[in-house]
Amino acid sequence: MYDYLIAPFAEFDFMRRALVGVLALGLGAGPIGVLMMLRRMSLAGDAVAHAILPGAAIGFLAAGLNLYAMTIGGMVAGFTVAIGAGALARATQMKEDAALAAFYLISLALGVLLVSLRGSNVDLLHVLFGTVLALDDATLTLIVSIASVTLVVLAVLWRPLVMESVDAGFLRSVSRAGAPSHLVFLALVVLNLVGGFHALGTLLAVGMMMLPAVAARFWTRDLTMLVGLSVVIASASGVLGLLVSYHSGVPSGPAIILVAGGAYTLSVLFGPVGGLLPRLVPRHHLEA
C-alpha cells in the first residue's frame, strides 16, 4: 500500500510539486465551479478557458515559455472574451451562449495558429495539455497564490456572489453590489482558469472546475456541503490522477480529468439527489 499511495510523493520532488499544485487547484476551482453551475454557465467556463489560449500564445511569441508573459497574456484575453461576449449579447440580439461559442472557436483556432508559428509540436502540447509534473517554483507559487486570493475573496463576498448567482435581478433591486459582484466573479473564473492552464493546459483546465461541482450536485442540496464536497472531489481527483499517471505511465493531465469524470459517473449512478439507481428504488407514498 505504501509503494502505491505514499512512495511516489515521498521519493520524488516533482510528484510533491504536482501534489501541491493539484490540491491548490482543487481548493480554488471547486467553489468557483459550484457558482458557475448555479449560474448555468458550465459551458461558458470552457469557452473562457479556450479564450485564454491566444493571449498566452502572444506571450509565448514574445518571450517563449515565460510564466509571466503567458499569464498576463492569458488573463487579458480571458477578461476580454468574458466581458466582450456579455457586452455583445446586450448590444445585439445574439444570446450570450452563442457569443461565447463564437469567441471560443475563434480563440482556439487563433491560439493554435500563433503557437505553431514559432513553437514546435512539444510547445503546442505544453500549451494545450499542460505540464503538471513539471511545475517549477514560480508556477507553483502562482497557482497557490491564485487559490489563496480566491478563498479570501469568497470569504469576504460570499453572500453577494451567491445571491448574484441565484437571482441577479433581486440583488440589483436591493443593492448596488450586483454589477461589481459579477465582475469579481468573472475575475475569479479567469484567474483560476489561468492557474489551471499552467498545470493542465487550456483544453483540460475547466475540467478541474466543473466535473467536481456537477458530481457533488448528486450528493447534496446544501450549498455549504456542495462547495466542500466539490473541493474534496477535485483534490481527490488530482491526487488519484497523479498516482494513476505515475504507475501506468499515462499523461498526468488527462488522467486527473478522467478520474474526475469517473467520480461524476459514480455520482450519476449512485448519488442520492437525482442519481439513476436511487430513483429506481421504490418509495413510500408521499415520500420526498
XYZ file of C-alpha atoms in Angstrom:
288
model
C 0.000 0.000 0.000
C 2.868 2.349 0.840
C 4.509 1.730 -2.525
C 1.334 2.585 -4.405
C -0.004 5.563 -2.415
C 2.827 7.189 -0.474
C 6.150 6.305 -2.083
C 5.698 8.347 -5.303
C 5.228 11.534 -3.273
C 7.832 10.667 -0.654
C 10.576 9.779 -3.118
C 10.204 12.270 -5.959
C 10.278 16.039 -5.684
C 8.355 16.555 -8.943
C 5.476 14.469 -7.583
C 5.345 16.569 -4.416
C 5.218 19.750 -6.506
C 2.446 18.297 -8.629
C 0.580 17.265 -5.477
C 0.688 20.793 -4.035
C -0.380 22.171 -7.417
C -3.453 19.956 -7.829
C -4.522 20.495 -4.206
C -4.297 24.261 -4.693
C -6.280 23.994 -7.929
C -8.931 21.952 -6.149
C -9.255 24.484 -3.329
C -9.659 27.422 -5.692
C -11.541 25.907 -8.602
C -14.009 23.792 -6.593
C -16.100 26.673 -5.190
C -15.912 28.607 -8.469
C -17.280 25.576 -10.311
C -20.242 25.463 -7.926
C -21.031 29.129 -8.575
C -20.771 28.577 -12.329
C -23.170 25.652 -12.056
C -25.642 27.786 -10.090
C -25.445 30.420 -12.834
C -25.954 27.776 -15.553
C -22.614 28.829 -17.036
C -20.941 25.410 -17.106
C -20.190 25.535 -20.839
C -19.203 29.196 -20.593
C -16.255 28.123 -18.466
C -14.989 26.008 -21.349
C -15.304 28.974 -23.698
C -13.371 31.267 -21.350
C -10.697 28.583 -20.845
C -10.100 28.445 -24.583
C -10.200 32.234 -24.777
C -7.041 32.270 -22.657
C -5.140 30.482 -25.416
C -4.494 33.356 -27.894
C -3.328 35.670 -25.096
C -0.999 33.000 -23.761
C 0.171 32.356 -27.327
C 1.025 36.036 -27.808
C 3.010 35.898 -24.574
C 4.744 32.788 -25.917
C 5.621 34.557 -29.175
C 7.029 37.499 -27.249
C 9.010 35.654 -24.585
C 8.834 31.918 -25.202
C 7.604 29.642 -22.409
C 7.813 32.501 -19.923
C 5.446 32.191 -16.978
C 4.702 35.867 -16.526
C 4.284 36.725 -20.214
C 1.893 33.830 -20.795
C -0.012 34.542 -17.574
C -0.545 38.225 -18.349
C -1.493 37.444 -21.939
C -3.936 34.756 -20.846
C -5.568 36.997 -18.240
C -6.017 39.864 -20.699
C -7.518 37.547 -23.322
C -9.770 35.821 -20.784
C -11.155 39.098 -19.429
C -11.625 40.454 -22.950
C -13.683 37.477 -24.079
C -15.687 37.126 -20.852
C -16.671 40.791 -20.816
C -16.874 41.153 -24.600
C -19.303 38.257 -25.013
C -21.631 39.754 -22.412
C -21.419 43.201 -23.987
C -22.088 41.759 -27.451
C -25.128 39.877 -26.174
C -26.534 43.082 -24.654
C -25.804 45.222 -27.731
C -27.253 42.758 -30.267
C -29.936 40.093 -30.458
C -27.352 37.324 -30.066
C -27.625 35.199 -26.923
C -24.608 35.180 -24.617
C -24.021 31.449 -25.063
C -23.865 31.893 -28.846
C -21.441 34.799 -28.469
C -19.236 32.700 -26.173
C -19.329 29.810 -28.659
C -18.142 32.117 -31.433
C -15.355 33.545 -29.261
C -14.427 30.013 -28.187
C -13.943 28.731 -31.738
C -12.059 31.808 -32.901
C -9.825 31.829 -29.811
C -8.920 28.165 -30.084
C -8.014 28.400 -33.768
C -6.096 31.655 -33.315
C -4.164 30.367 -30.314
C -3.102 27.144 -32.028
C -2.044 29.126 -35.104
C 0.040 31.590 -33.075
C 1.849 28.878 -31.124
C 2.514 26.957 -34.338
C 4.144 29.998 -35.934
C 7.120 29.866 -33.610
C 6.923 26.784 -31.449
C 7.294 23.074 -32.021
C 4.764 20.303 -31.517
C 6.115 19.913 -27.989
C 5.371 23.580 -27.243
C 1.860 23.177 -28.635
C 1.229 20.118 -26.468
C 2.563 22.054 -23.467
C 0.050 24.846 -24.081
C -2.900 22.580 -24.864
C -2.418 19.903 -22.192
C -0.161 21.488 -19.568
C 2.760 20.004 -17.642
C 1.550 19.318 -14.120
C 4.558 17.037 -13.465
C 6.981 19.806 -14.430
C 5.772 22.643 -12.204
C 8.639 24.890 -11.096
C 8.745 27.139 -8.041
C 7.404 30.202 -9.865
C 4.456 28.361 -11.419
C 3.621 26.623 -8.160
C 3.726 29.961 -6.330
C 1.373 31.441 -8.918
C -1.151 28.590 -8.585
C -1.077 28.693 -4.772
C -1.417 32.495 -4.819
C -4.462 32.298 -7.106
C -6.083 29.738 -4.810
C -5.352 31.913 -1.765
C -6.782 35.050 -3.383
C -9.857 33.081 -4.459
C -10.547 31.805 -0.956
C -10.082 35.247 0.602
C -12.408 36.917 -1.921
C -15.028 34.192 -1.490
C -14.877 34.577 2.291
C -15.424 38.335 2.030
C -18.022 38.424 -0.771
C -19.723 35.036 -0.448
C -23.263 36.332 0.168
C -23.473 38.741 -2.789
C -21.735 36.226 -5.069
C -24.272 33.525 -4.169
C -27.217 35.894 -4.445
C -25.993 37.164 -7.810
C -25.711 33.549 -8.928
C -29.208 32.579 -7.769
C -31.215 35.743 -8.512
C -29.206 38.554 -10.089
C -32.311 40.683 -10.681
C -33.254 40.659 -6.992
C -29.721 41.594 -5.929
C -29.695 44.550 -8.320
C -33.081 45.691 -6.998
C -31.974 45.778 -3.356
C -28.261 46.551 -3.650
C -25.644 48.128 -5.853
C -23.422 45.105 -5.412
C -24.858 43.273 -8.448
C -22.561 44.544 -11.202
C -19.399 44.561 -9.015
C -20.187 41.008 -7.864
C -20.485 39.844 -11.451
C -17.146 41.418 -12.370
C -15.481 39.882 -9.308
C -16.906 36.507 -10.253
C -15.585 36.788 -13.814
C -12.188 37.787 -12.431
C -12.110 34.698 -10.197
C -13.104 32.458 -13.110
C -10.336 33.844 -15.323
C -7.734 33.675 -12.551
C -8.486 30.040 -11.743
C -8.543 29.071 -15.399
C -5.154 30.734 -15.866
C -3.820 28.745 -12.917
C -5.328 25.564 -14.321
C -3.910 26.413 -17.738
C -0.330 26.248 -16.466
C -0.901 22.829 -14.885
C -3.448 21.127 -17.146
C -3.386 23.159 -20.349
C -6.140 25.137 -21.987
C -8.095 22.058 -23.106
C -8.359 20.479 -19.652
C -8.243 23.399 -17.195
C -12.014 23.748 -16.952
C -12.375 20.040 -16.110
C -10.924 20.585 -12.633
C -13.519 23.303 -12.127
C -16.734 21.794 -13.479
C -16.587 17.998 -13.102
C -16.239 18.030 -9.282
C -19.037 20.596 -8.989
C -21.527 18.675 -11.113
C -20.546 15.419 -9.408
C -21.123 16.922 -5.954
C -24.602 18.084 -7.006
C -25.828 14.467 -6.949
C -24.964 14.085 -3.263
C -26.364 17.158 -1.517
C -28.696 20.128 -1.888
C -26.999 22.183 0.843
C -24.777 24.875 -0.661
C -22.074 24.691 2.012
C -21.870 20.924 1.711
C -21.888 21.274 -2.074
C -18.836 23.538 -2.024
C -16.997 21.343 0.473
C -17.726 18.160 -1.446
C -16.673 19.797 -4.717
C -13.301 20.713 -3.194
C -12.871 17.177 -1.830
C -13.696 15.579 -5.195
C -11.386 17.978 -7.058
C -8.496 17.387 -4.653
C -9.003 13.620 -4.566
C -9.190 13.517 -8.372
C -5.887 15.364 -8.554
C -4.145 13.010 -6.136
C -5.559 9.812 -7.659
C -4.894 11.082 -11.179
C -1.248 11.678 -10.319
C -0.961 8.168 -8.886
C -2.605 6.633 -11.947
C -0.250 8.606 -14.169
C 2.814 7.556 -12.172
C 2.025 3.834 -12.031
C 0.623 3.414 -15.546
C 2.752 5.895 -17.488
C -0.211 7.759 -18.997
C -0.189 11.586 -19.273
C -0.981 13.167 -15.927
C -3.420 15.889 -17.057
C -5.848 13.570 -18.864
C -5.534 11.047 -16.006
C -6.645 13.670 -13.472
C -9.641 14.732 -15.550
C -10.628 11.121 -16.266
C -10.588 10.351 -12.539
C -12.847 13.367 -12.011
C -15.013 12.012 -14.831
C -15.172 8.690 -13.003
C -16.365 10.487 -9.871
C -19.048 12.165 -11.967
C -20.149 8.813 -13.440
C -20.409 7.226 -9.992
C -22.366 10.239 -8.769
C -24.819 9.992 -11.669
C -25.382 6.321 -10.874
C -25.426 6.304 -7.070
C -25.947 9.896 -5.902
C -28.958 10.174 -3.561
C -30.003 13.531 -5.051
C -31.276 12.638 -8.510
C -28.969 9.681 -9.173
C -30.222 6.988 -11.531
C -30.201 3.984 -9.197
C -31.753 5.726 -6.147
C -34.604 6.899 -8.390
C -35.346 3.263 -9.274
C -35.768 2.283 -5.623
C -39.497 2.167 -4.719
C -40.550 4.888 -2.285
C -43.395 5.053 0.170
C -46.423 7.093 -0.807
C -45.858 10.879 -0.466
C -42.180 10.344 0.370
C -39.985 13.162 -0.990
